[in-house]
Amino acid sequence: MRKLQVVLLACVGLACVAARPVDREDGGLFADAEAEHAWPPHTSRAEEDRVSALPGAPAAPVVSIFSGYITVDEGAGRELFYVFVESSSKPRTDPLVLWLNGGPGCSSLGGGFLSELGPYYPTPDGETLQPNKFAWNTKASMLYLESPAFVGFSTSNTSSDARVGDDRTAADSREFLLRWFDRFPRYRRHAFWLSGESYAGHYVPQLADVILRGNKADSSRDRHEHPINLQGFLVGNAWTHAPTDNRGAVDFWWSHGIISSETRDGIVGKCDFARVGPLWSHQTDSRGALDFWWSHGIVSTETVEGVQHNCDFAAIDPLLQEVDEEGAEKALYVSAVEQPLRSTPHPPLGSKAEKCDRFVEQAMEEMGSINIYDIYADVCLPGPARVARQLALMLRDHPAGAATRKLITGKQDPCIDSEAEAYLNRRDVQLALHANVSGQLPGPWQDCTPRIEYSREDLLSSVLPLYRRLLEEEDIDMLVYSGDVDAIVPVIGTRNWIRGLQLPVTSAWRPWHGRTGQVGGWTVGHGKLTFATVRGAGHMVPYTQQVRALDMFTRWIHRQPL
């Protein structure tokens, strides 16, 4: 392939069409007259973030990109990294959409921007980018955020910030948005939507909640004069309610002929989906081993927290074989883990936990080497390796964590993930993106980081009470969608937790059709909450069904029926 360098357009506003903006039916927070004010130029601070040349990008189409850091906590030195792509269609009037990848701990830059729905895909040579003609920035201005701190290029000067949960993630994301709008004030009046997938099933509704509460209550720095114009959100294959999502995964495996009836019955009968779900007994990385020991009562909570806080999991694998020479405290904790492990290497024979592990291990054997994120695809696809690695680190205590082990076979993620990582670790690319300018990252950029210690309680908490609050007290539109061949957070679990909300049906179950006239999936309306499937899509819907995903996205953010 030819290697191209391109200078990106300096001002897409010159080519904009002065069309009437798409507003909410009730006028939203801003009147039409206000929305029709002249579109102001970018601030000088925004222009500093403009990406003038992205190495390896094709000459066409021209894409207007900005990227950089925004400080969300001066005292802690916490900075979040973003990439912003202006709409290539009608940037003056198209909606603004924030995209969040999940994990927790996975990058929206390596995920959404570079391997799912962004303007480019990396190539095997690691040098060039190819255009994505189904990029979501063809219909909206897209904002990609690496959150929380220590994910991707996002940083903090405070090491304890690595211990994080849902509350601070949401609060930091809102603070980021407020300061981003200060830098890009021309977008304050645009319709604003949230979007994401997987663990963004927590991030997205929680961020919507803090935005709406903040619009009503926050008067700091006179920001009450500039509320965030949130219209709603869309979230795919959303991790929402552990018992239902976990049970849905097992039922999906069985209903699609992946596991036997005996194995399915064994998992259902012996595994606690709410707190300690199926574990793979043969852990091969240190974080997974810690989770296994803790969940089976082998080590104390204090010991595990100490190891997590003092150990570099990227460098210690397995934990008991490599100890950083500098860390006496680290060695102390490793010793505390090693001794009880030797005395109690497995759950007691015949215990419920031991039987659960046995049935889950049996399920893995029955599945074989399939792509659990897209069961009809080959194993070498973009999204699965990235999220599989993070689930193996973060969500070991349910079927998601168990199922990932078959997918991780080497130090590098296969296919597009490794290509994206190689590209984003190029120094010229980082400098072009205004990322890691001073070399503050302690190691290479990683698509999913092992550096954060995410709250176990938050990981397993339910988002259903928040959905009930949003439905009862707020006026936003919510789309929950599912790729119907994802076996990790499958459609079965999502349908069951939505059914559990006991909402009236306002739009009957029906197929929806894409631009080709083919059935794109099925949808049902429950007032402010809409559910849709995307036919033939896996966990990473925007990549595995590009056309259908773009059709669904376009209709939703422009308030057109599916």
XYZ file of C-alpha atoms in Angstrom:
562
model
C 0.000 0.000 0.000
C 1.070 3.580 -0.624
C 2.112 5.490 2.462
C 0.355 8.816 2.527
C 0.745 11.893 4.668
C -2.107 14.373 4.525
C -2.692 17.818 5.958
C -6.245 17.889 7.204
C -8.707 20.648 6.364
C -8.216 23.691 8.539
C -11.879 24.678 8.782
C -14.730 22.459 7.715
C -17.045 25.383 8.430
C -16.206 26.769 4.975
C -18.020 23.857 3.407
C -20.961 23.771 5.782
C -24.558 24.013 4.668
C -26.592 26.466 6.726
C -29.432 24.075 7.412
C -31.998 24.276 10.204
C -30.847 22.241 13.202
C -32.633 19.101 14.279
C -34.200 19.971 17.643
C -36.205 17.983 20.126
C -39.908 18.008 19.440
C -40.470 20.192 22.496
C -37.722 22.603 21.511
C -35.240 21.124 23.955
C -33.323 23.465 26.214
C -32.786 26.043 23.499
C -35.169 27.903 21.228
C -34.846 27.732 17.446
C -33.898 31.411 17.268
C -30.934 30.772 19.534
C -29.868 27.747 17.509
C -29.842 29.834 14.330
C -27.222 32.268 15.621
C -24.087 32.464 13.514
C -21.741 29.569 14.127
C -18.747 31.076 15.936
C -15.174 30.208 14.952
C -13.228 27.793 17.096
C -11.474 29.265 20.107
C -7.719 29.662 19.966
C -7.422 26.930 22.609
C -9.453 24.557 20.453
C -7.270 25.353 17.454
C -4.245 24.295 19.481
C -5.823 20.827 19.632
C -6.402 20.599 15.890
C -4.692 17.595 14.293
C -3.002 19.122 11.272
C -1.598 15.893 9.866
C -2.330 12.318 10.934
C 0.429 9.952 9.781
C -0.711 7.446 7.186
C -4.183 8.939 6.731
C -5.589 8.849 3.186
C -5.940 12.074 1.221
C -9.686 11.617 0.940
C -12.084 12.002 2.514
C -10.885 15.064 4.407
C -11.557 14.688 8.138
C -11.475 17.484 10.719
C -9.936 16.097 13.916
C -9.004 17.630 17.255
C -7.354 15.865 20.180
C -5.731 16.674 23.479
C -6.047 16.721 27.246
C -8.578 18.357 29.522
C -7.865 18.629 33.243
C -10.739 17.442 35.420
C -9.013 17.808 38.808
C -6.162 20.284 39.219
C -5.299 19.139 42.729
C -4.819 15.521 41.712
C -3.384 16.399 38.315
C -6.044 14.263 36.643
C -6.293 14.758 32.865
C -8.537 12.932 30.412
C -7.590 12.495 26.772
C -10.077 12.964 23.947
C -10.324 12.786 20.173
C -13.005 14.850 18.452
C -14.091 14.323 14.842
C -16.352 16.956 13.328
C -19.232 15.800 11.175
C -18.313 15.457 7.522
C -21.932 16.079 6.552
C -23.509 19.106 8.258
C -21.242 20.095 11.124
C -23.225 23.263 11.814
C -26.372 21.334 12.634
C -25.600 17.646 13.090
C -25.810 16.323 16.660
C -22.783 15.918 18.901
C -22.281 12.382 20.255
C -19.936 11.142 22.988
C -18.720 7.538 22.582
C -17.463 5.470 25.530
C -15.914 2.019 25.367
C -16.222 -0.218 28.387
C -13.863 -2.659 30.051
C -13.789 -1.021 32.503
C -10.405 0.268 31.467
C -10.641 0.014 27.680
C -9.881 2.924 25.398
C -12.462 4.708 23.277
C -9.556 5.752 21.061
C -8.348 2.242 20.274
C -11.917 0.939 20.296
C -14.514 3.334 18.963
C -12.246 5.727 17.071
C -9.773 3.336 15.471
C -11.383 -0.111 15.254
C -15.155 0.295 15.284
C -16.921 3.460 14.145
C -14.286 6.109 13.519
C -13.163 7.616 10.205
C -10.242 5.202 9.748
C -9.160 1.629 10.326
C -5.509 0.638 10.778
C -3.846 -1.713 8.317
C -1.568 -4.728 8.827
C 1.538 -2.765 7.857
C 1.101 -0.540 10.913
C 1.928 2.450 8.758
C -1.224 3.458 6.926
C -4.899 4.028 7.648
C -7.821 3.134 5.427
C -11.078 5.103 5.317
C -14.228 3.768 6.938
C -17.075 4.875 4.702
C -19.592 3.873 7.366
C -18.022 6.039 10.072
C -20.494 7.621 12.454
C -18.951 11.048 11.871
C -20.667 10.990 8.472
C -23.882 11.703 10.394
C -22.737 13.396 13.622
C -19.780 15.076 15.270
C -18.153 12.365 17.378
C -16.293 12.822 20.660
C -14.207 9.904 21.970
C -13.096 9.963 25.615
C -10.483 7.787 27.340
C -11.914 7.373 30.826
C -11.232 6.982 33.736
C -7.714 8.316 34.381
C -4.916 5.861 33.484
C -6.941 4.484 30.559
C -5.113 4.987 27.272
C -3.393 8.363 27.239
C -5.402 9.733 30.177
C -3.223 10.422 33.193
C -3.041 11.507 36.819
C -0.271 12.711 39.090
C -1.950 10.903 41.993
C -1.288 7.161 42.083
C -4.335 6.483 44.261
C -6.523 7.644 41.367
C -5.977 4.160 39.946
C -8.515 2.984 42.509
C -11.755 4.063 40.930
C -15.414 3.185 40.562
C -18.569 4.288 38.825
C -19.191 7.472 40.829
C -15.871 9.150 40.135
C -15.862 7.954 36.533
C -19.220 9.643 35.950
C -18.273 12.801 37.848
C -14.986 13.155 35.961
C -16.731 12.584 32.645
C -19.236 15.348 33.378
C -16.445 17.695 34.455
C -14.632 16.833 31.239
C -17.717 17.746 29.206
C -18.199 21.073 30.971
C -14.605 22.028 30.295
C -14.710 20.640 26.760
C -17.680 22.881 25.992
C -15.675 25.801 27.394
C -13.015 24.946 24.821
C -15.536 24.256 22.031
C -18.415 26.650 22.816
C -19.808 26.485 19.273
C -21.212 23.032 20.146
C -23.092 24.061 23.297
C -26.368 24.489 21.411
C -26.105 21.251 19.455
C -28.260 18.293 20.366
C -26.025 16.103 22.523
C -26.197 12.321 22.866
C -24.271 9.705 24.839
C -23.321 6.343 23.350
C -21.182 3.320 24.121
C -21.087 -0.439 24.547
C -20.411 -3.240 27.018
C -19.435 -1.777 30.431
C -20.677 1.538 29.067
C -23.943 -0.055 30.165
C -22.848 1.501 33.472
C -20.969 4.527 32.166
C -23.673 5.898 29.853
C -26.806 5.952 32.050
C -24.727 7.034 35.053
C -23.252 9.936 33.101
C -26.714 10.861 31.837
C -27.874 10.963 35.440
C -25.103 13.258 36.688
C -25.543 15.544 33.671
C -29.266 15.914 34.277
C -28.812 16.460 38.005
C -26.048 18.935 37.299
C -28.179 20.849 34.813
C -30.693 21.383 37.587
C -28.436 22.040 40.532
C -24.917 23.090 39.620
C -24.311 26.823 39.645
C -20.532 26.692 39.996
C -18.648 29.122 37.766
C -21.998 30.345 36.359
C -22.277 27.124 34.385
C -25.980 27.041 35.102
C -26.161 29.457 32.169
C -24.824 26.719 29.878
C -26.569 23.434 30.689
C -25.507 20.400 28.684
C -28.127 19.922 25.969
C -28.576 16.188 26.595
C -31.222 14.566 24.414
C -30.689 10.949 25.411
C -28.420 7.981 24.811
C -27.890 4.716 22.998
C -25.910 1.834 24.466
C -25.116 -1.562 22.981
C -24.800 -5.029 24.515
C -24.878 -3.259 27.834
C -23.576 -4.848 31.038
C -26.444 -3.794 33.326
C -27.620 -6.350 35.908
C -25.178 -9.132 36.801
C -27.613 -11.954 37.683
C -29.715 -11.431 34.562
C -26.850 -10.792 32.161
C -24.892 -13.801 33.450
C -27.865 -16.145 33.293
C -28.615 -14.786 29.827
C -25.114 -15.687 28.690
C -25.465 -19.298 29.818
C -28.928 -19.624 28.279
C -27.607 -18.134 25.029
C -24.800 -20.681 24.900
C -27.281 -23.494 25.403
C -29.951 -22.164 23.013
C -27.380 -21.816 20.223
C -26.073 -25.339 20.647
C -22.711 -24.308 22.076
C -22.928 -26.252 25.347
C -24.740 -29.378 26.477
C -27.904 -29.468 28.548
C -26.037 -31.129 31.395
C -23.442 -28.366 31.498
C -26.050 -25.648 31.325
C -28.021 -27.215 34.165
C -24.855 -27.603 36.215
C -23.856 -23.958 35.830
C -27.358 -22.729 36.619
C -27.591 -24.962 39.666
C -24.145 -24.403 41.146
C -23.073 -20.844 40.277
C -24.030 -17.623 42.033
C -24.542 -15.215 39.157
C -25.099 -12.215 41.407
C -21.843 -12.191 43.388
C -19.414 -14.935 42.424
C -20.206 -16.320 39.035
C -18.472 -19.155 37.184
C -14.678 -19.039 37.372
C -12.104 -20.709 35.214
C -10.013 -22.656 37.699
C -6.875 -22.632 35.580
C -5.911 -18.974 35.832
C -2.986 -17.889 33.673
C -2.580 -14.257 34.687
C -1.937 -12.759 38.084
C -5.015 -10.546 38.376
C -7.256 -13.497 37.548
C -5.483 -15.619 40.150
C -6.085 -12.952 42.784
C -9.769 -12.831 41.953
C -9.961 -16.617 42.169
C -8.247 -16.759 45.554
C -10.316 -13.928 47.002
C -13.651 -15.247 45.734
C -12.975 -18.646 47.298
C -11.923 -17.297 50.689
C -8.274 -18.253 50.258
C -6.841 -14.777 50.923
C -8.132 -11.762 52.790
C -9.558 -8.623 51.211
C -6.693 -6.609 52.727
C -4.107 -8.853 51.113
C -5.718 -8.675 47.698
C -6.077 -4.901 47.879
C -2.439 -4.639 48.863
C -1.282 -6.750 45.948
C -3.448 -4.803 43.527
C -2.126 -1.509 44.831
C 1.546 -2.454 44.876
C 1.950 -4.824 41.942
C 2.442 -4.047 38.284
C 0.272 -6.735 36.722
C 1.578 -6.024 33.251
C 5.060 -7.039 34.409
C 4.185 -9.793 36.920
C 2.743 -12.869 35.220
C 2.345 -15.144 37.052
C 2.442 -13.175 40.276
C 4.339 -15.738 42.336
C 7.213 -16.044 39.865
C 8.152 -12.420 39.280
C 8.573 -9.857 42.041
C 9.830 -6.349 41.336
C 13.275 -5.994 42.919
C 12.415 -2.551 44.254
C 9.287 -3.570 46.109
C 9.840 -4.934 49.595
C 6.228 -4.125 50.387
C 5.216 -5.906 47.219
C 7.180 -8.979 48.232
C 5.483 -8.947 51.621
C 2.067 -9.114 50.022
C 3.151 -11.815 47.592
C 4.325 -13.875 50.566
C 0.977 -13.350 52.257
C -0.752 -14.704 49.178
C 1.596 -17.600 48.514
C 1.372 -19.321 51.906
C -2.427 -19.715 52.085
C -2.459 -20.744 48.439
C -0.140 -23.657 49.179
C -2.303 -24.824 52.044
C -5.608 -24.427 50.164
C -4.910 -24.692 46.425
C -8.503 -25.333 45.378
C -12.002 -24.893 46.721
C -12.957 -27.762 49.019
C -13.928 -30.813 47.017
C -17.666 -31.079 46.747
C -18.250 -27.421 47.593
C -20.616 -25.348 45.490
C -17.748 -23.181 44.250
C -15.731 -26.233 43.198
C -18.689 -27.670 41.319
C -19.376 -24.321 39.662
C -15.786 -24.151 38.414
C -15.994 -27.688 37.093
C -19.130 -26.991 35.068
C -17.753 -23.746 33.657
C -14.537 -25.478 32.656
C -16.672 -28.130 30.993
C -18.546 -25.407 29.109
C -15.268 -24.006 27.792
C -14.254 -27.418 26.530
C -17.603 -27.918 24.822
C -17.473 -24.501 23.139
C -14.122 -25.103 21.517
C -12.154 -22.253 19.973
C -14.991 -19.965 18.965
C -15.338 -16.214 19.080
C -17.691 -15.709 21.987
C -18.164 -12.062 20.982
C -19.507 -13.066 17.561
C -20.273 -16.763 17.472
C -20.538 -17.052 13.691
C -17.239 -15.276 13.020
C -13.695 -16.577 13.108
C -11.673 -15.986 16.239
C -9.390 -13.368 14.706
C -11.527 -10.228 14.753
C -10.908 -6.719 16.138
C -12.951 -6.168 19.256
C -12.916 -9.558 20.980
C -9.259 -9.726 21.922
C -9.255 -6.268 23.464
C -12.320 -6.702 25.628
C -11.547 -10.338 26.342
C -8.292 -9.324 27.945
C -9.988 -6.702 30.092
C -12.801 -8.999 31.185
C -10.187 -11.538 32.148
C -8.650 -8.882 34.374
C -11.738 -7.170 35.720
C -14.746 -9.451 35.502
C -13.372 -12.865 36.329
C -16.213 -13.689 38.671
C -18.918 -14.371 36.099
C -19.268 -16.162 32.740
C -17.766 -13.199 30.887
C -14.507 -13.673 32.693
C -14.578 -17.429 32.330
C -15.253 -17.430 28.619
C -12.419 -15.116 27.706
C -9.556 -17.507 28.351
C -9.886 -19.284 25.009
C -9.455 -15.969 23.202
C -6.183 -14.821 24.717
C -3.333 -16.794 23.208
C -0.385 -14.392 23.166
C 1.032 -11.119 24.366
C -0.499 -9.160 21.494
C -4.135 -8.962 20.561
C -4.783 -10.381 17.085
C -5.749 -8.544 13.913
C -6.929 -4.963 14.104
C -6.341 -4.581 17.825
C -2.633 -5.209 17.509
C -2.543 -2.993 14.423
C -4.228 -0.187 16.347
C -1.852 -0.593 19.280
C 1.160 -0.586 16.969
C -0.101 2.548 15.252
C -0.882 4.436 18.467
C 2.506 3.545 19.928
C 4.298 5.257 17.054
C 5.933 8.409 18.353
C 4.962 10.456 15.297
C 1.319 9.451 15.750
C 1.336 10.377 19.440
C 2.847 13.775 18.698
C 0.332 14.378 15.911
C -2.472 13.647 18.385
C -0.866 15.834 21.093
C -0.704 12.708 23.267
C 2.026 11.620 25.675
C 4.006 14.664 24.563
C 6.324 14.641 27.573
C 6.563 10.850 27.613
C 4.599 10.601 30.847
C 3.200 7.133 30.126
C 5.113 4.541 32.180
C 5.083 2.088 29.283
C 3.488 1.514 25.890
C -0.032 2.698 25.156
C -2.460 -0.160 25.827
C -5.948 -0.588 24.458
C -7.130 -2.002 27.781
C -5.089 -1.062 30.806
C -4.153 -3.258 33.767
C -3.266 -0.115 35.735
C -6.681 0.666 37.216
C -8.288 -1.121 40.170
C -11.980 -0.856 39.487
C -14.485 -1.297 42.293
C -15.694 -4.898 42.469
C -18.888 -3.727 44.116
C -19.597 -1.368 41.223
C -18.785 -4.028 38.639
C -21.504 -6.261 40.034
C -24.005 -3.549 40.940
C -27.302 -3.149 39.094
C -28.116 -0.144 36.923
C -31.855 -0.957 36.935
C -32.724 1.466 39.772
C -31.136 4.234 37.730
C -33.186 3.308 34.662
C -36.310 3.517 36.788
C -35.339 6.983 37.984
C -34.581 8.219 34.484
C -37.869 6.839 33.168
C -39.929 8.324 35.977
C -38.241 11.678 36.511
C -36.409 12.733 33.345
C -37.311 13.545 29.765
C -34.650 11.870 27.671
C -34.847 9.129 25.061
C -32.982 5.870 25.677
C -32.079 3.208 23.113
C -30.719 -0.120 24.322
C -29.540 -2.277 21.426
C -28.079 -5.761 21.118
C -26.029 -7.478 18.473
C -27.881 -10.771 18.317
C -24.881 -13.092 17.914
C -22.933 -11.744 20.887
C -22.538 -14.476 23.496
C -20.843 -12.407 26.201
C -23.584 -9.858 27.036
C -26.248 -11.398 24.819
C -29.685 -10.309 23.770
C -31.389 -12.804 26.120
C -30.132 -11.139 29.284
C -30.913 -7.654 28.000
C -34.466 -8.592 27.043
C -34.995 -10.157 30.447
C -33.868 -7.137 32.463
C -35.937 -4.828 30.286
C -38.926 -7.101 30.821
C -38.226 -6.921 34.538
C -38.812 -3.163 34.448
C -42.472 -3.976 33.633
C -42.897 -1.087 31.213
C -45.974 -0.701 29.015
C -45.491 -1.413 25.313
C -46.050 1.770 23.326
C -44.764 0.472 19.993
C -45.316 -3.194 19.198
C -42.507 -5.632 18.453
C -41.656 -5.459 14.750
C -38.761 -5.774 12.319
C -36.855 -2.683 11.275
C -35.254 -2.403 7.856
C -31.955 -0.948 6.734
C -31.129 0.967 3.577
C -30.879 -2.265 1.571
C -34.466 -3.222 2.364
C -33.324 -6.222 4.384
C -34.398 -6.744 7.978
C -31.857 -4.912 10.105
C -33.176 -6.338 13.356
C -36.238 -6.082 15.565
C -37.453 -3.350 17.871
C -40.050 -2.594 20.533
C -40.945 0.675 22.228
C -41.599 1.291 25.923
C -42.214 5.020 25.911
C -38.902 6.762 26.555
C -37.027 3.432 26.385
C -36.613 1.656 23.045
C -35.019 -1.747 22.563
C -33.596 -2.917 19.237
C -31.559 -5.817 17.955
C -29.039 -5.618 15.141
C -29.282 -8.755 13.047
C -26.036 -10.625 12.577
C -24.025 -8.293 14.814
C -21.662 -9.350 17.560
C -20.620 -7.509 20.690
C -18.952 -4.695 18.719
C -22.020 -3.787 16.684
C -20.564 -0.801 14.763
C -17.791 -3.014 13.374
C -19.522 -6.342 12.865
C -22.569 -4.839 11.105
C -21.347 -1.483 9.849
C -24.248 -0.541 7.564
C -27.018 -1.629 9.912
C -25.329 0.035 12.872
C -24.978 3.314 10.988
C -28.597 3.167 9.819
C -29.832 2.589 13.375
C -27.573 5.306 14.784
C -28.579 7.865 12.159
C -32.283 7.374 12.675
C -32.009 7.489 16.450
C -30.007 10.698 16.798
C -32.104 12.436 14.114
C -35.344 11.301 15.786
C -36.528 9.184 12.914
C -38.328 5.874 13.525
C -36.293 2.705 13.189
